Structure formats: structure tokens, C-alpha cells
Coordinates of C-alpha atoms in Angstrom, one line a residue:
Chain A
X12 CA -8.2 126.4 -91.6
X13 CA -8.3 129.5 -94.3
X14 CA -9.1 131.5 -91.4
X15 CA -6.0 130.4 -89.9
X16 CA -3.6 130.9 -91.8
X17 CA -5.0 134.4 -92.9
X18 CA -4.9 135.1 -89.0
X19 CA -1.4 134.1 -89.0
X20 CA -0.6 136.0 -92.3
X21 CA -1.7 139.0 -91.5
X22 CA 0.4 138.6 -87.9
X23 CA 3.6 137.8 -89.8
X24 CA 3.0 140.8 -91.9
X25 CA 2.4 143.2 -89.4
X26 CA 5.4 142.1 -87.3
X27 CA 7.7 142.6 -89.8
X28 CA 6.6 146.0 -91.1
X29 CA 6.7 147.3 -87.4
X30 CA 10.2 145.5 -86.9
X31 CA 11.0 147.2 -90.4
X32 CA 9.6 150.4 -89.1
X33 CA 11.7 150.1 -85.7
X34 CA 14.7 149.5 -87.6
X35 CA 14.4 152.8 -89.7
X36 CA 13.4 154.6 -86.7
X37 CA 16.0 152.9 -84.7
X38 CA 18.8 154.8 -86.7
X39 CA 17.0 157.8 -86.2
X40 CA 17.1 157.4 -82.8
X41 CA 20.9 156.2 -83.0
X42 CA 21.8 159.6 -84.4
X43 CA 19.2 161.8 -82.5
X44 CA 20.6 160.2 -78.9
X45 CA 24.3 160.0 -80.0
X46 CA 24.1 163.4 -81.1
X47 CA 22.7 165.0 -77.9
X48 CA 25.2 163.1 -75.8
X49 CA 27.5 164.7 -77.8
X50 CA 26.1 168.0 -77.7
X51 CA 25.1 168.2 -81.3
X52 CA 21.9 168.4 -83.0
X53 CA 21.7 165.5 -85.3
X54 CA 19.3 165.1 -88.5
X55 CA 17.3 168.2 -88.8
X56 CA 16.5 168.8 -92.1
X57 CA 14.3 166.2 -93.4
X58 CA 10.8 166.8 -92.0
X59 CA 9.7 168.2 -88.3
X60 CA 12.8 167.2 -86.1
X61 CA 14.3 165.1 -88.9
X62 CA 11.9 162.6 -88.8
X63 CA 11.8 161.8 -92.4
X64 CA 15.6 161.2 -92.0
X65 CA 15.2 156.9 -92.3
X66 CA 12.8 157.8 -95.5
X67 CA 15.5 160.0 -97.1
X68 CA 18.1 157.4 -96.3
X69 CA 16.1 154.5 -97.6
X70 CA 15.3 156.7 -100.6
X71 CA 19.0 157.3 -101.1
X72 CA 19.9 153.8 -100.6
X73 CA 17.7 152.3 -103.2
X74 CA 18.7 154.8 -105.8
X75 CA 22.5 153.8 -105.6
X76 CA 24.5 152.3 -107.7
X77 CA 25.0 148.6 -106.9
X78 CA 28.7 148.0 -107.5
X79 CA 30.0 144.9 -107.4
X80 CA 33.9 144.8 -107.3
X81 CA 36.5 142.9 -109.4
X82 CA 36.9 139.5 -108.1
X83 CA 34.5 138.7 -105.6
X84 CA 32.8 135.3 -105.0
X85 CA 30.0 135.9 -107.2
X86 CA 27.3 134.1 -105.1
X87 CA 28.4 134.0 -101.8
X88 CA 28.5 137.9 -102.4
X89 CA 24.8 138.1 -103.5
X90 CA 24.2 135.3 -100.9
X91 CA 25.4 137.3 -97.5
X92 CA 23.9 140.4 -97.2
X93 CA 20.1 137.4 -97.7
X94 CA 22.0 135.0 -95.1
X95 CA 22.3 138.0 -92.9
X96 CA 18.8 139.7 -92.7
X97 CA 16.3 136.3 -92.8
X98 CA 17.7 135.0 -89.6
X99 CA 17.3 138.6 -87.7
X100 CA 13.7 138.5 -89.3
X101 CA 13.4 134.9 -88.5
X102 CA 13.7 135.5 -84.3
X103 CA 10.6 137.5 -84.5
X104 CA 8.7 134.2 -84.8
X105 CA 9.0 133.6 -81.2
X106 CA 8.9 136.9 -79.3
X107 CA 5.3 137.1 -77.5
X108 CA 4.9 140.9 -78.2
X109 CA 1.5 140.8 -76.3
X110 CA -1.0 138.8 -74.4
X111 CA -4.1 137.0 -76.3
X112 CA -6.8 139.5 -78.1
X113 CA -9.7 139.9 -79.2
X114 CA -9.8 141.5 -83.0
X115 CA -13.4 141.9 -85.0
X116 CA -14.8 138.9 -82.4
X117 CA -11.4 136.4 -83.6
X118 CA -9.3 135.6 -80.7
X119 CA -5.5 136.1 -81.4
X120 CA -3.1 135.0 -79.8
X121 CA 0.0 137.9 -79.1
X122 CA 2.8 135.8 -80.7
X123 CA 3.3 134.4 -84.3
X124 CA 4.3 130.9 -83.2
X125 CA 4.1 129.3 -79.6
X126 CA 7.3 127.0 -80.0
X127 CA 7.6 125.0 -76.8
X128 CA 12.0 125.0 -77.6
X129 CA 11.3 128.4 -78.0
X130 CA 14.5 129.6 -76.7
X131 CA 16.8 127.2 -78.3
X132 CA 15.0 128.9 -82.0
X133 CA 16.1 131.9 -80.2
X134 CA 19.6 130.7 -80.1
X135 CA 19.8 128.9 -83.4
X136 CA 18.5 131.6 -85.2
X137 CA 21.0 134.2 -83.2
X138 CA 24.0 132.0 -84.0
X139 CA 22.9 131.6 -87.9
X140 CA 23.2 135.3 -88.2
X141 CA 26.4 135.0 -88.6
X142 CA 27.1 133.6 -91.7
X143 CA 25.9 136.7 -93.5
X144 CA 29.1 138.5 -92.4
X145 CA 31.5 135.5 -92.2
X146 CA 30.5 134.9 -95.9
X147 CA 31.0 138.8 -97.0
X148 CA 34.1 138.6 -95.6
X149 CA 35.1 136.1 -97.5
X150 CA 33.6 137.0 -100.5
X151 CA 35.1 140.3 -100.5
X152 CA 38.1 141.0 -102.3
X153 CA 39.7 143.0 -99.7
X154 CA 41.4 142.1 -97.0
X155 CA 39.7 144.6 -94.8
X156 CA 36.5 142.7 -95.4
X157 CA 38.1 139.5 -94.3
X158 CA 40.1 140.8 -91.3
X159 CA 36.4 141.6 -90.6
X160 CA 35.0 138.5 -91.2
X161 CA 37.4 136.2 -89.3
X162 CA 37.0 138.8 -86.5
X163 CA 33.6 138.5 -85.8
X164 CA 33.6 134.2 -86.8
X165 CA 36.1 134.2 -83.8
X166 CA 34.0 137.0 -81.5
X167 CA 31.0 135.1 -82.3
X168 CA 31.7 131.9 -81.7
X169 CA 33.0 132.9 -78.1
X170 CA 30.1 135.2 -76.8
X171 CA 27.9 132.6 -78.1
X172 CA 28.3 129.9 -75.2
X173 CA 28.1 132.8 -72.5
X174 CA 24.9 134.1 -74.1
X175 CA 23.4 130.9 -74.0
X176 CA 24.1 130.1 -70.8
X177 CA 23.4 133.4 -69.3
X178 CA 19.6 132.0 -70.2
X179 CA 20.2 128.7 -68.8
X180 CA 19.3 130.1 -65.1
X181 CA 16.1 131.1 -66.6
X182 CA 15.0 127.7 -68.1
X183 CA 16.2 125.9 -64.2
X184 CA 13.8 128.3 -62.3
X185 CA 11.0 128.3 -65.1
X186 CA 11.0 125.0 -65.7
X187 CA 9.8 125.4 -70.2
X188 CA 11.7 126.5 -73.1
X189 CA 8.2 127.8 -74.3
X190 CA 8.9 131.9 -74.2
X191 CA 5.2 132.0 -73.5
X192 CA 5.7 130.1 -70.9
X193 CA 8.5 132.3 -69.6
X194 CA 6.0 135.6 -69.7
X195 CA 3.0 134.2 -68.1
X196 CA 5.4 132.7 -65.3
X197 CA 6.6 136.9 -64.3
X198 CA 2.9 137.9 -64.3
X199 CA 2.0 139.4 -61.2
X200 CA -1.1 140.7 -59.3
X201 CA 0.4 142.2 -56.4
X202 CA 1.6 146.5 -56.2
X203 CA 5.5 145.0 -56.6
X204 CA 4.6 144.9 -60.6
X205 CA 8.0 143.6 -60.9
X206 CA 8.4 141.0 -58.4
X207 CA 8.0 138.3 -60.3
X208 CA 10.3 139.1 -63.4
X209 CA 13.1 137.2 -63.7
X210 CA 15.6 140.3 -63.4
X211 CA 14.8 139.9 -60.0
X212 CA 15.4 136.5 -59.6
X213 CA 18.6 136.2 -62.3
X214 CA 20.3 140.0 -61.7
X215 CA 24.0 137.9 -62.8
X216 CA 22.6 135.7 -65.6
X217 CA 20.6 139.7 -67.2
X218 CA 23.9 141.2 -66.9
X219 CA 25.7 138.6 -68.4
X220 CA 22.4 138.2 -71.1
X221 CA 23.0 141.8 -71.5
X222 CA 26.6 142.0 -71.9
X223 CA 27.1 138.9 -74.7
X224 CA 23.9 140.3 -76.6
X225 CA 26.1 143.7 -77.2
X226 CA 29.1 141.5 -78.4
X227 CA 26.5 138.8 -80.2
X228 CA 25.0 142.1 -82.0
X229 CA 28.3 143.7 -83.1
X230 CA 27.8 146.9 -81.1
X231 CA 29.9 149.3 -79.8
X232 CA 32.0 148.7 -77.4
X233 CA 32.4 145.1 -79.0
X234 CA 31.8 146.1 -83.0
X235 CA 35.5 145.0 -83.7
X236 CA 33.9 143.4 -86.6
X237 CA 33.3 147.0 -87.9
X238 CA 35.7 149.0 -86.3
X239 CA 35.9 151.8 -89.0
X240 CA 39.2 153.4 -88.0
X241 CA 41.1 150.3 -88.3
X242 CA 38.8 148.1 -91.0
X243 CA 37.2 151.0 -92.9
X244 CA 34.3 149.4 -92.8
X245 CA 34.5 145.9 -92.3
X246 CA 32.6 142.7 -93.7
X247 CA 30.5 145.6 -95.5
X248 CA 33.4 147.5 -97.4
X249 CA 32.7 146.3 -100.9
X250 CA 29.1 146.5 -100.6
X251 CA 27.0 149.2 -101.7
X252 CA 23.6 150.2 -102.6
X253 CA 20.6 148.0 -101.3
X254 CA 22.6 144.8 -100.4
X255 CA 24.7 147.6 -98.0
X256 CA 21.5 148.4 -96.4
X257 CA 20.2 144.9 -95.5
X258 CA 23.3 144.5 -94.0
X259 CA 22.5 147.7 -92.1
X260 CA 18.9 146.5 -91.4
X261 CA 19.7 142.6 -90.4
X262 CA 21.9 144.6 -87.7
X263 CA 19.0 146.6 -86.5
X264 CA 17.0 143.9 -86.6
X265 CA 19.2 142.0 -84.7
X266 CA 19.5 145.0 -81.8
X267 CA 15.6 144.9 -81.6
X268 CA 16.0 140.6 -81.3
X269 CA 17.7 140.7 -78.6
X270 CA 16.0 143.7 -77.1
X271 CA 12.4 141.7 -77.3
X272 CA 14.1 138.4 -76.2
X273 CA 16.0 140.4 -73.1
X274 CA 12.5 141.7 -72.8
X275 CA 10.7 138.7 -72.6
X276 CA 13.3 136.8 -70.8
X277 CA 13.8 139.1 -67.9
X278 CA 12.3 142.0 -67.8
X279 CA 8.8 140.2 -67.8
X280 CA 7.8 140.5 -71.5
X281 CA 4.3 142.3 -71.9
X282 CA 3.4 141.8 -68.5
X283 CA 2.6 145.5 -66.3
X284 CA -0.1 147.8 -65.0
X285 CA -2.4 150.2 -66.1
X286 CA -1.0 150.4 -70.1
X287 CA -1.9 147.9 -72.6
X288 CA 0.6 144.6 -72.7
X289 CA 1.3 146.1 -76.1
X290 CA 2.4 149.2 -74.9
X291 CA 4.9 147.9 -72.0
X292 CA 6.5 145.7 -74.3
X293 CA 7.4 148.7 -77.0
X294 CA 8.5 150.7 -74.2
X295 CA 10.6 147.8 -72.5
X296 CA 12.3 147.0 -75.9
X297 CA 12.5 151.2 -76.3
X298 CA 14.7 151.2 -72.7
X299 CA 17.1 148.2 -73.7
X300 CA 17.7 150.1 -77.1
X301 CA 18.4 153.1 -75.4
X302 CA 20.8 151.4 -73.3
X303 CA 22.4 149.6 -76.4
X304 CA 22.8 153.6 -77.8
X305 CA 24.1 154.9 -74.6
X306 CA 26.5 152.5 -74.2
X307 CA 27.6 153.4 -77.4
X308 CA 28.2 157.2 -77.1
X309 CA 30.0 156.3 -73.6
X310 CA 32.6 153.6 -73.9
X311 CA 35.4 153.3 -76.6
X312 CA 36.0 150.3 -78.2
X313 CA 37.7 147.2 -77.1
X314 CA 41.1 145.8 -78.5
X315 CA 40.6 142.8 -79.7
X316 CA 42.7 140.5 -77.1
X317 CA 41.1 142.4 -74.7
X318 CA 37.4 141.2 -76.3
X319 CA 38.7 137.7 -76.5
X320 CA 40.0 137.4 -72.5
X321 CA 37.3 139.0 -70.9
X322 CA 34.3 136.2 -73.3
X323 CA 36.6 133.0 -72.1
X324 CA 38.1 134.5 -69.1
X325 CA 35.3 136.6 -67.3
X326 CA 32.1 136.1 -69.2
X327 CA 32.1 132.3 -69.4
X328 CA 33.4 131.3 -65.9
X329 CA 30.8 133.6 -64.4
X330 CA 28.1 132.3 -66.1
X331 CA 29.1 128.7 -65.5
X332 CA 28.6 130.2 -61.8
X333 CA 25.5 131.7 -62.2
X334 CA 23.9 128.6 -64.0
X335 CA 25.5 126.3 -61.1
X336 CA 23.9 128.5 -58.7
X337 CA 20.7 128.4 -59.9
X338 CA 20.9 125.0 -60.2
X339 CA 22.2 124.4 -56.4
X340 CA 19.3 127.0 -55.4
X341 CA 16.7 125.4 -57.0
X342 CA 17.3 121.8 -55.7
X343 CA 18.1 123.0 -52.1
X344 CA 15.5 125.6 -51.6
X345 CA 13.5 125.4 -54.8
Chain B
X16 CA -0.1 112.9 -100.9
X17 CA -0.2 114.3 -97.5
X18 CA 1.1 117.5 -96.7
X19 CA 3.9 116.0 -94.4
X20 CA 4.7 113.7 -96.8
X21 CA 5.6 116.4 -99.3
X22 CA 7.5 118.5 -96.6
X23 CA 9.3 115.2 -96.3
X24 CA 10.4 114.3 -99.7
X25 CA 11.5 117.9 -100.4
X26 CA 13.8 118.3 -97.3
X27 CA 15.0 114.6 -97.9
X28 CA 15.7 115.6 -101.6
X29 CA 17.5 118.6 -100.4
X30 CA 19.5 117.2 -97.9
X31 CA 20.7 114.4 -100.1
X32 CA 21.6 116.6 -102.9
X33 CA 23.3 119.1 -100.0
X34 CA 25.8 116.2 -98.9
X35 CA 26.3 115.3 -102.9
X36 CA 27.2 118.6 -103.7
X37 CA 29.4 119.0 -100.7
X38 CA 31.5 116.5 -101.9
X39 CA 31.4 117.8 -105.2
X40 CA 33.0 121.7 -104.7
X41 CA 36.5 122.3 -105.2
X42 CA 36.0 125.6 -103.3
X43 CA 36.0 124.3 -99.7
X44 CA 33.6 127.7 -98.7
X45 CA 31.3 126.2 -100.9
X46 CA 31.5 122.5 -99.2
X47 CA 30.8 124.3 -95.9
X48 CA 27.4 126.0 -97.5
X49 CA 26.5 122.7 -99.0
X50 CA 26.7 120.8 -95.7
X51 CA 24.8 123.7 -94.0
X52 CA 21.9 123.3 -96.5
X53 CA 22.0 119.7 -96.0
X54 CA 22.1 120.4 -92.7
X55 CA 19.3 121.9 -91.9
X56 CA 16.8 119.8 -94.2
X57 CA 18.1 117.3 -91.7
X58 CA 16.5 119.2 -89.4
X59 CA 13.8 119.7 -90.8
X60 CA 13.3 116.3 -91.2
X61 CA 14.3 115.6 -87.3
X62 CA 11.3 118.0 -86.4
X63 CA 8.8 116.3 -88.4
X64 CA 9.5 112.9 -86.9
X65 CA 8.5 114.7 -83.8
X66 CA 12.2 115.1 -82.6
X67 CA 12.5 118.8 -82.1
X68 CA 14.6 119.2 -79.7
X69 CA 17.3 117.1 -81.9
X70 CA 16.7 119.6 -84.8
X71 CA 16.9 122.8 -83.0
X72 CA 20.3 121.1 -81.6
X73 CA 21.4 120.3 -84.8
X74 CA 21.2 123.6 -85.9
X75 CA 22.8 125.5 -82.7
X76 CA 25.5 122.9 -82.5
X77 CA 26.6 122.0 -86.2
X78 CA 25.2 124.7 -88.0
X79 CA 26.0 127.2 -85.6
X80 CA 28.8 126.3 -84.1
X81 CA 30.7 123.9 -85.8
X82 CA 30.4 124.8 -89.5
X83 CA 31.0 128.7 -87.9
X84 CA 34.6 127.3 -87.0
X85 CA 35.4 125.8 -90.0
X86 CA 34.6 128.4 -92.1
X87 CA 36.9 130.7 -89.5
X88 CA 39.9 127.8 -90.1
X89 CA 39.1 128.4 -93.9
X90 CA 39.3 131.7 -94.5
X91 CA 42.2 132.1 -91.6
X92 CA 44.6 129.9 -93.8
X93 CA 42.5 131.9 -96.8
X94 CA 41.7 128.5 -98.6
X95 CA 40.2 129.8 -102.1
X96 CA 39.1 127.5 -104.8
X97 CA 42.3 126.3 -106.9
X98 CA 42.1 125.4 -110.3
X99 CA 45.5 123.6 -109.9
X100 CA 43.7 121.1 -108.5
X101 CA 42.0 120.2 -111.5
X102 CA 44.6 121.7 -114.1
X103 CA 47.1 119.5 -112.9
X104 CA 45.7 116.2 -112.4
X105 CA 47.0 113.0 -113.6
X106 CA 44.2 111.8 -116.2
X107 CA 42.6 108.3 -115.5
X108 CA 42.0 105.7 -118.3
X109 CA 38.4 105.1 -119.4
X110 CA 38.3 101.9 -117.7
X111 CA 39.2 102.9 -114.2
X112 CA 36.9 105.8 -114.4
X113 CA 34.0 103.4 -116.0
X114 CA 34.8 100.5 -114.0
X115 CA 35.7 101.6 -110.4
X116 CA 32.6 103.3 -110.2
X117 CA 30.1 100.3 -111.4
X118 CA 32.1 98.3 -108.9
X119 CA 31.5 100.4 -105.9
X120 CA 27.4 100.7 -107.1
X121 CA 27.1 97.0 -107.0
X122 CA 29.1 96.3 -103.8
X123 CA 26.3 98.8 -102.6
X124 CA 24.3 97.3 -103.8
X125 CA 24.9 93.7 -102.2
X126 CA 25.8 95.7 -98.6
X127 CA 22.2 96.6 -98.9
X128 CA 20.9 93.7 -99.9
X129 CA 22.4 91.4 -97.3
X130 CA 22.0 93.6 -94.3
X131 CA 18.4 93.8 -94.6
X132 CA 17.5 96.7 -93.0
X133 CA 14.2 96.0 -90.5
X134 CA 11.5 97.2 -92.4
X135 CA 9.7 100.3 -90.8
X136 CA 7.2 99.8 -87.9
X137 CA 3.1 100.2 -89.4
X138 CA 1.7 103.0 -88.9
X139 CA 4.7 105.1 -88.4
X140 CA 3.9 108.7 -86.9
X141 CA 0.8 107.9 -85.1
X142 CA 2.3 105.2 -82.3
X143 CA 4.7 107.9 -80.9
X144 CA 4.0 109.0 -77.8
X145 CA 3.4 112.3 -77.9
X146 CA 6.0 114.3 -76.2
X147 CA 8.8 112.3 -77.5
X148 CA 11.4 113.7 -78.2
X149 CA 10.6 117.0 -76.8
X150 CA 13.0 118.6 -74.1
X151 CA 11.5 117.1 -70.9
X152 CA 11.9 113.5 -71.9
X153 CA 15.2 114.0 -73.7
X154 CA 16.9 115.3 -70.7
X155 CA 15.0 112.4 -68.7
X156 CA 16.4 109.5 -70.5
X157 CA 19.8 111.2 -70.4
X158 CA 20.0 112.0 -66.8
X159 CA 18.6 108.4 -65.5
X160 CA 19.3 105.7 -68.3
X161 CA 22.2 107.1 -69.9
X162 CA 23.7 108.8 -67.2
X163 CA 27.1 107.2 -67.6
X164 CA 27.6 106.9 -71.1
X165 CA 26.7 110.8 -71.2
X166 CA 29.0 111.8 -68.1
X167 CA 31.8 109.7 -70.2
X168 CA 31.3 111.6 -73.6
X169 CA 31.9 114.3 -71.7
X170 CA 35.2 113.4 -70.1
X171 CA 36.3 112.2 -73.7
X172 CA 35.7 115.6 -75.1
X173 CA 37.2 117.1 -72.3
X174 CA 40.6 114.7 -72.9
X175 CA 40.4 115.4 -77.0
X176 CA 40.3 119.5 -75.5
X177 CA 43.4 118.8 -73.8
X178 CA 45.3 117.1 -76.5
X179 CA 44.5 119.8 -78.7
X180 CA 46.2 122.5 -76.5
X181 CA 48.8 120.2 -76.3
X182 CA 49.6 119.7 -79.9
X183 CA 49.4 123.5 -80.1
X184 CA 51.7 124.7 -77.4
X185 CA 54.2 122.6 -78.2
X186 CA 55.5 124.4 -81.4
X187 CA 56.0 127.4 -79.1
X188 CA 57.1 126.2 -75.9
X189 CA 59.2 129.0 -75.4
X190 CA 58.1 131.6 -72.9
X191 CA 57.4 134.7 -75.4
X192 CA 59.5 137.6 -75.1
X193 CA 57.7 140.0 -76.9
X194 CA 55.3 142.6 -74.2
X195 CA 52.5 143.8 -76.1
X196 CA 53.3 147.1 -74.9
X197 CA 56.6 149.1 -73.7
X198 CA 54.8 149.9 -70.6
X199 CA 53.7 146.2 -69.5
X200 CA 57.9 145.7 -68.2
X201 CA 57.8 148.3 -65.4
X202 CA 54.8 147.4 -64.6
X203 CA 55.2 144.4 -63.8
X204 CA 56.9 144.4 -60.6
X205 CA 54.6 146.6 -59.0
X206 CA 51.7 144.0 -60.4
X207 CA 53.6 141.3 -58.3
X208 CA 53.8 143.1 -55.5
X209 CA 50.2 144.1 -55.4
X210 CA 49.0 140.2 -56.0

């Protein structure tokens, strides 16, 4: 039992430092990537490359001072920037970052809980998220803060039902909720490595997974939430110091989320040759973040009719198609 | 004491006092967060009876999806807490506030008493089979059993989806004159042509 729970202890720890870590290093990387696309350097200074750039922000962050504005909702304005970051953290639970090993003679399983409604926690803990920005939105006395706030409530709320049922096509063919399950199921031992993942087998419903997980995120193109050049800075105007940054963290947390769900759910999880499951799963998660930055430096923002006609309009209907689909495949040929 | 006896006082507690304090708030923000708490001891407490795929719904649903567009009605009508509400109120004697009160305890009271509630089956947790609840046999019973009654719900919701855009279009029935841009006029016949 003691053995256990340290086991498990020591796994929850480590997943969160390295999700921490990613999420420092994933600005770095934001910069580094945007900046070359732009033909620019980026962060330079701090260290060989600028690699010590997250450190220095950190560092900076910490050492702010924490202003809190006239006239805010005292709680729910300390609550937000907490109801923001422990769902993001909380989605790591699930993920399967690598198959069962063997440390000093224990055998570990490669995932901190094997839920068998794994992908509904996966969904309840994405659509929880939320409330950290709704509530500093509210909070805020600004009205930029709000605008920001009811934007991304109403953006939320409508990329939510295509994201979930972009997964549903997953869950006819795989037949578990369990995202175990899911990985062992695109394991293959033939040379087509990725045969078996479920990109293959669900090209519309990854797309659409893709697509909502941008919006569900608040990225660019669909960070309307945040659009600086109309909202300053949205939800996150009045914030500053280190309840500022967990907002900045929960959203990198939340980019690297959905990156190791996408991963798991479609792109075969852990599961390759040669390299260590460990390794194909950073370097999965590495590509869909790279895609999530790419997309960034390449398309401009959306207006925010046009983010609200292509959810109900495009997004929904097509993966109402994709999950009927599957469904019709499955009972005809399956 | 038993370790899932504890978990279940504590989420019990907190869900109880959740709802209480929900009705409590003159901030309706605050109402919301209350019911979310409450809400997802609830769940707690559904997963511990061994009905986890209830409590994971209960959070995607209500906590998630529900509660998200309430808050959005709140703060798009910008509800804040009003101390009018409580400023201006009409006092109430003593005896109202004393009695009314005591009444409503002891009509509980009696409600309680006469109903009877069945007491709870021996043994409780231990004769469950043991996937119930879980996904499988959830989506079983609903697909076979309750087939209709589910198909029906969803034709009602459908309906109460209709009435609503109803109720909402009819303030302006009016086609809208206003383009959202200068451009979208001369436009437009081309756009007909083409389609």
C-alpha cells in the first residue's frame, strides 16, 4: 500500500514538473519559431541561444508587483487565475505518456491513473477550464476583461460539442473510453508503423479534433478571447504579477493537454519503432505544438461572427457526419 | 470509519452546504459557484456509489455546460450583486420571521415522517454488480429498455429548442437592413448568380 502510493506520488510529481518544464520551454519555443518565421532572431540574450529566457521570465514574474485594481470581485479575482491552472494540470491524470516499466525491479505502469471513462475526464476537465477566464472576466473592473470573458464563455461553449464529438468516431471503432485502451488498440507490429493509428482510420474526426482544440485552447487564429489589438489584453488585463502568469501557464498547459490527448487519441500515443515509447510520445506532442505555433505565425485572426458560423455552421454539421459515418461503417462492415 | 465512508460524509457535507449557500448569495455569480461546488461533490458522491459514468456526465453537462451558459447570460445582462435588494426591503415582523419558518420545519418534518422512505438495502456497496453503472451497461439499458422514453426526451428537447428560437425571433421579425459591410450590397448579385 505505502509502496503504492509513493509509486504514484513520485509519478504525479514528475508529470507535473516536466508539464511545468514544457510550458516554460513551450514559450521559448513560441518566440524562437515565431521569430524565424518572421525573419527575426528572437530571445538571445539570456544564456546560449536564449535558453534561460523562461528562467528570466519566471524570475521577473515572481518579483512583480501584484496589483490588484479598485473594485474587483475580491474572490472570484484570487479564485480565477486557481480555477484556470488546476483543471489544465488536472488532464494530465489520464494521458498514457509511455508503456509499462520497469524502475529499480518495481513495475510502473506509464500513466498516473488508468480511468476506464477516460475520455469523458478528458472532456470534463477541458470544459472546466473555462471558468478561470469567464470568472476574470467578470471579476475585472474593466470592460475589456469582460468583453473577454463573455467572448470566450460563448466560443467555448460552441467548439465544445464539436470537440467532443470529433472523438466520438474514435470511441465507435475502439469500442472503451479507457485512453489506455485507445493506445494499445494503434499498436502495430508490421513495417506500416502507422497503420493502425487512428489518424488513419478517422482523417475527418483528427482534423476536426485538431481544429476545435485550437479554438478550445484560445489560440491564434481563434484567441478572440485575447485579441490584444481590440481587448488589450483580455480576461487577463487587470492581472499582474504571479496570478498573470498562471494564467499564462494554465494556457500552456492546456496547448500541451490537448497535444498529448491528440497524441494519444490519434496519432497512436507512445506506440513506434526503434526509440523508446517515451521518446515518440515527447516528439509526437513536440510536432502538434509546432503545428499549434505555425498556425499562429501564418493566419490572422478570425472576426468573431465569422468564429461563431464556421463552430455551428461547418464544424458541428461535419462532425455530426463524421460520427454518423463511423457509426454506419462500423455496423455495415465493422 | 472507513475510508469511503469519510470521502462520503465530506462530499455529502460539501454538497449540502454548496446548495444552502447557493440560495443564500445575493450576487448571482456567486450562486453559480455555489451550485458548481455542490455540484461536483455530487459527483463525487455518484463515483463512489460506483456510478461513474453519471458523475463524469454530471460534470461535462451541468458543470460544464450548463452553469458555463448561465454565467454567459449573467455577465451579458452584467448582473452584479445589488445592495438595493437588501437596502430596500420591506421589514417583516418578528412573528412571521419566527413563525413561518418553525412551520415549514415541522411540515418537513411530518412529509418525512409519513412517506417513509424504504430503508436502504443491507450490505449496500458489496451486492452491486460490478460494472454497473459503467459506460457499457449504461448505454445498454438505454438503447434496449429505455429506448423510447430516451428517443422521446430527445424530441422534447428538440421541440423546447424550437420554441426558444421562436420566442426570440419574434421581437425582430423584420428582415435587417443593416450589411455588415459596404461591400456585401454589390456583391450580392454576383453571389446569386454564382449559386
Amino acid at each position: 500500500m505505502l509502496e503504492m502510493i509513493l509509486i504514484s506520488s513520485a509519478k504525479v510529481i514528475a508529470v507535473i514538473l516536466a508539464v511545468l518544464t514544457g510550458c516554460a520551454y513551450a514559450t521559448y519555443m513560441e518566440r524562437k519559431v515565431v521569430a524565424y518565421m518572421q525573419h527575426r532572431i528572437g530571445p538571445s540574450y539570456a544564456g546560449p541561444y536564449g535558453l534561460l529566457q523562461p528562467l528570466a521570465d519566471a524570475v521577473k514574474l515572481a518579483f512583480k508587483e501584484d496589483i490588484v485594481p479598485d473594485g474587483v470581485e475580491r474572490i472570484t479575482y484570487a479564485i480565477a487565475p486557481i480555477a484556470s491552472f488546476v483543471p489544465a494540470m488536472l488532464i494530465f491524470a489520464v494521458v498514457p505518456f509511455s508503456s509499462d516499466f520497469t524502475f529499480f525491479g518495481y513495475d510502473i505502469p506509464g500513466v498516473i491513473s488508468d480511468l476506464n471513462i477516460g475520455v469523458l475526464y478528458v472532456l470534463a476537465m477541458t470544459s472546466l477550464g473555462i471558468y478561470g477566464i469567464v470568472l476574470a472576466g467578470w471579476s475585472s473592473p474593466s470592460k475589456y476583461s469582460l468583453m473577454g470573458g463573455i467572448r470566450s464563455s460563448a466560443q467555448m461553449i460552441s467548439y465544445e460539442i464539436s470537440y467532443g464529438l470529433s472523438i466520438v468516431g474514435i470511441l465507435i471503432i475502439g469500442n472503451s473510453l479507457s485512453l489506455t485502451d485507445i493506445v494499445s488498440q494503434q499498436a502495430s507490429e508490421s513495417w506500416l508503423f502507422f497503420g493502425n493509428w487512428y489518424i488513419v482510420k478517422q482523417p475527418l474526426g483528427f482534423l476536426l479534433y485538431l481544429v476545435c482544440a485550437i479554438a478550445e485552447t484560445n489560440r491564434a487564429p481563434f484567441d478572440l478571447p485575447e485579441a490584444e489589438s481590440e481587448l488589450v489584453g483580455g480576461y487577463h488585463t487587470e492581472y499582474s504579477s504571479m496570478r498573470f502568469s498562471m494564467f499564462f501557464i494554465a494556457e500552456y498547459a492546456y496547448m500541451i493537454g490537448v497535444a498529448t490527448v491528440g497524441t494519444t487519441l490519434f496519432l497512436g500515443g507512445w506506440n513506434g519503432p526503434f526509440l523508446p515509447p517515451i521518446v515518440w510520445f515527447v516528439i509526437k506532442v513536440f510536432m502538434f505544438m509546432f503545428f499549434y505555433i505555425w498556425l499562429r505565425a501564418t493566419f490572422p485572426r478570425f472576426r468573431y461572427d465569422q468564429l461563431m458560423q464556421f463552430g455551428w455552421k461547418v464544424l458541428f454539421p461535419l462532425a455530426l457526419l463524421n460520427t454518423m459515418g463511423t457509426a454506419a461503417w462500423v455496423v455495415l462492415f465493422g | 470509519m472507513t475510508i469511503d465512508y469519510t470521502i462520503f460524509l465530506i462530499s455529502a457535507a460539501v454538497a449540502v452546504f454548496g446548495a444552502t449557500m447557493m440560495i443564500m448569495q445575493r450576487n448571482p455569480v456567486a450562486s453559480v459557484l455555489y451550485l458548481i461546488v455542490s455540484l461536483v461533490a455530487q459527483a463525487v458522491v455518484y463515483v463512489q456509489l460506483g456510478a461513474i459514468f453519471m458523475g463524469a456526465i454530471l460534470i461535462v453537462v451541468y458543470a460544464g455546460a450548463i452553469l458555463v451558459l448561465f454565467l454567459f447570460v449573467i455577465m451579458l445582462l452584467n448582473l452584479r450583486a445589488n445592495p438595493e435588494l437588501s437596502a430596500g426591503m420591506p421589514t417583516l415582523s418578528w412573528f412571521t420571521r419566527t413563525a413561518v419558518p418553525v412551520l415549514l420545519i415541522v411540515e418537513l418534518y411530518f412529509v418525512i415522517d409519513r412517506v417513509m422512505l424504504p430503508s436502504a438495502p443491507t450490505g449496500m456497496l458489496g451486492e452491486v454488480e460490478d460494472n454497473f453503472g459503467a459506460v457499457h451497461d449504461v448505454a445498454i439499458k438505454m438503447f434496449t429498455d429505455y429506448l423510447y422514453p430516451m428517443q422521446l426526451t430527445g424530441v422534447l428537447l428538440l421541440v423546447a429548442v424550437v420554441g426558444a428560437v421562436v420566442i426570440a425571433r419574434r421581437e425582430t421579425a423584420e428582415p435587417r437592413k443593416t450589411a455588415v459591410n459596404p461591400g456585401d450590397k454589390a456583391e450580392k448579385p454576383s453571389n446569386t448568380v454564382a449559386g
